Tab-separated table of C-alpha atoms in Angstrom:
chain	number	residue	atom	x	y	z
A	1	UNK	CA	7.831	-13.028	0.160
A	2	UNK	CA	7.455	-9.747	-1.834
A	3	UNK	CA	6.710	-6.600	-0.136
A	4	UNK	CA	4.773	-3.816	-1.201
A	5	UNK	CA	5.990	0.120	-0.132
A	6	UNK	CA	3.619	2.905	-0.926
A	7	UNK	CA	4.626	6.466	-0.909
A	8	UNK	CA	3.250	10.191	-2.075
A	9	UNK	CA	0.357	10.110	-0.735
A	10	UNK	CA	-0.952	13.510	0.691
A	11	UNK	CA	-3.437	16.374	0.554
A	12	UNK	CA	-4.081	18.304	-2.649
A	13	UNK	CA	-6.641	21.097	-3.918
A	14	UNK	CA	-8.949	20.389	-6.583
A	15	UNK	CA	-7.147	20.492	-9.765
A	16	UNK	CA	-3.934	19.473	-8.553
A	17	UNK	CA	-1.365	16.548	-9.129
A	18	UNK	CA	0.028	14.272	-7.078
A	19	UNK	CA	2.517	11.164	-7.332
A	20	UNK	CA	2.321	7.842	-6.068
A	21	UNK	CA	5.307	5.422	-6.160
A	22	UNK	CA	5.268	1.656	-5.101
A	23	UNK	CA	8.410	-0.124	-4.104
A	24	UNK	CA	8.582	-3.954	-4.398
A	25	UNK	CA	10.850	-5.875	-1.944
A	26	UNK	CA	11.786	-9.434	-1.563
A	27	UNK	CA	11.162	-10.348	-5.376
A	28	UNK	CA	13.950	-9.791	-8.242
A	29	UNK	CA	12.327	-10.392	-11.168
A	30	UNK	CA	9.892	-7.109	-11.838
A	31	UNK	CA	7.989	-8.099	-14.974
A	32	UNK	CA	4.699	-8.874	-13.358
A	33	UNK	CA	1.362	-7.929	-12.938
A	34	UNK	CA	0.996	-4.551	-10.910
A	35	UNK	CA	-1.763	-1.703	-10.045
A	36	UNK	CA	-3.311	0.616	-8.160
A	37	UNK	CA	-6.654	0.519	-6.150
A	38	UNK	CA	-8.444	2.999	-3.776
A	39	UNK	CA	-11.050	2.791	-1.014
A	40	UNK	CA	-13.379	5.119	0.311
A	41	UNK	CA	-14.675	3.988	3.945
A	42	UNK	CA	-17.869	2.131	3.577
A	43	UNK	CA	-17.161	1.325	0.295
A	44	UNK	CA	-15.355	-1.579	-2.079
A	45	UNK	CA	-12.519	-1.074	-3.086
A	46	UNK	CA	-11.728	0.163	-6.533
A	47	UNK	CA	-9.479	-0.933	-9.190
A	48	UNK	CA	-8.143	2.149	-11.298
A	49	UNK	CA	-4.980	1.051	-12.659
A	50	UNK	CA	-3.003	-2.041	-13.596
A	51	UNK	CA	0.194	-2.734	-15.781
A	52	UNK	CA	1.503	-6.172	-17.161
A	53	UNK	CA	5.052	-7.592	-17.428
A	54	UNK	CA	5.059	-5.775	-21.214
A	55	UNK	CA	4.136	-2.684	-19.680
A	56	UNK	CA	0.106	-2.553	-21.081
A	57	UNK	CA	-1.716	-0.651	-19.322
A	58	UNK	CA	-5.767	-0.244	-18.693
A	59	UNK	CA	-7.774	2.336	-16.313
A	60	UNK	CA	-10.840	2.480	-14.735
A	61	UNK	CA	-13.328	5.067	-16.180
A	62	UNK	CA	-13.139	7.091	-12.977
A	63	UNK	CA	-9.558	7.699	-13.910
A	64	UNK	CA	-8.940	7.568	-17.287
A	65	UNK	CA	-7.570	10.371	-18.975
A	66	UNK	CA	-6.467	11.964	-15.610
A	67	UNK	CA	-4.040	9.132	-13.869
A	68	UNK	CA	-0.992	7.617	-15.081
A	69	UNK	CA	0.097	4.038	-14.195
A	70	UNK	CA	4.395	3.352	-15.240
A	71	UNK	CA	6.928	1.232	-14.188
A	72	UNK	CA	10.881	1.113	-13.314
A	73	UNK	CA	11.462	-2.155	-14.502
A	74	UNK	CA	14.861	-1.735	-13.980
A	75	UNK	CA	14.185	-0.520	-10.310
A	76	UNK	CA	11.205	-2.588	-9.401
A	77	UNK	CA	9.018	0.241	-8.429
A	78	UNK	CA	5.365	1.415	-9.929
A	79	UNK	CA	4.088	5.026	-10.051
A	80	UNK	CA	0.476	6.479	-10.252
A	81	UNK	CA	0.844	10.009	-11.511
A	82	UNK	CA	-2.686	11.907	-11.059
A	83	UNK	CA	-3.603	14.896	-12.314
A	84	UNK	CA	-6.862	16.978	-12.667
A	85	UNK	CA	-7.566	15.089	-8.991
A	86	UNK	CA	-11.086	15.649	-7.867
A	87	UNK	CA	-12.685	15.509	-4.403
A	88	UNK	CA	-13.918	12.395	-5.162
A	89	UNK	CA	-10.720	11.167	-5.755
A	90	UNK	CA	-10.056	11.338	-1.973
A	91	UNK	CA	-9.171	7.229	-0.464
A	92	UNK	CA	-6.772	5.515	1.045
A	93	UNK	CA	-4.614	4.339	-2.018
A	94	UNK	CA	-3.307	0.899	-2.320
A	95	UNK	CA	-0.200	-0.885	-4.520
A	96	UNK	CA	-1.242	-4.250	-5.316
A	97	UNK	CA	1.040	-6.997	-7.293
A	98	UNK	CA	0.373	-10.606	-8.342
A	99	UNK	CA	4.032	-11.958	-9.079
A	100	UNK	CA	2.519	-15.655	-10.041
A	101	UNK	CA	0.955	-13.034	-13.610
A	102	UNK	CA	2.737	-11.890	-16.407
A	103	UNK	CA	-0.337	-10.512	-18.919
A	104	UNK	CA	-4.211	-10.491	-18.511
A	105	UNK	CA	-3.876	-8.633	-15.363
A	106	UNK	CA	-6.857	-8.620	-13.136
A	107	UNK	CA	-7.582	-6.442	-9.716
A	108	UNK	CA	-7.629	-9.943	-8.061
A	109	UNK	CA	-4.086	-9.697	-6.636
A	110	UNK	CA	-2.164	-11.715	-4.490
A	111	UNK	CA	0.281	-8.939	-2.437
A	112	UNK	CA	-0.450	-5.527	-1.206
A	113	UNK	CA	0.960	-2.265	0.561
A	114	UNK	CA	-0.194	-0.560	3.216
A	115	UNK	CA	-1.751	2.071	1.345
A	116	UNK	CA	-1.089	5.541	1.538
A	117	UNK	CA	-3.752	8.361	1.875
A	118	UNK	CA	-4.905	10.891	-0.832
A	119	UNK	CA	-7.330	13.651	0.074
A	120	UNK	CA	-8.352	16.573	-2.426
A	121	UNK	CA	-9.965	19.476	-0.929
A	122	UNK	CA	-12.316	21.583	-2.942
């Protein structure tokens, strides 16, 4: 059963940059689908990020331009680098994965981390 470890999370001022990394456990093969969502209490959650098995990427158009989805292939492990972060970027952050997916990625995943939180102070 694959495992999902979130890290980086952490408090920022407006106009900062943070890292997230992801570390997938239990699963060898890493060319899957992958990404990065966020929720806000009382709210959905959002998809901003995802990544195929080729490495294609797409972004929501809260995030695009700012964040940066990658991926060790060779280590199994996905990063969200964010930059310009705004105080509405502020949620808990989630690593998502849907092993079963190699291309046309959706936010409909199967396996998910624990999430690690992001706040941005103004």
């Amino acid at each position: 059963q694959v495992r999902l470890a979130e890290s980086g999370g952490g408090s920022v001022q407006a106009g900062g940059s943070l890292k997230l990394s992801c570390a997938v456990y239990g699963y060898d093969y890493s060319k899957f689908c992958m990404g990065w969502l966020r929720q806000v209490p009382g709210k959905e959650r959002e998809g901003i990020a995802a990544i195929d098995g080729d490495g294609n990427r797409g972004y929501s158009s809260s995030v695009k331009g700012r964040f940066t989805i990658s991926k060790d292939f060779v280590k199994n492990i996905l990063y969200l680098e964010m930059n310009s972060l705004q105080v509405d970027d502020t949620a808990m952050y989630y690593c998502a994965a849907d092993v079963s997916r190699y291309a046309s990625c959706s936010y409909d995943f199967t396996s998910w981390g624990q999430g690690t939180q992001v706040t941005v102070s103004s």
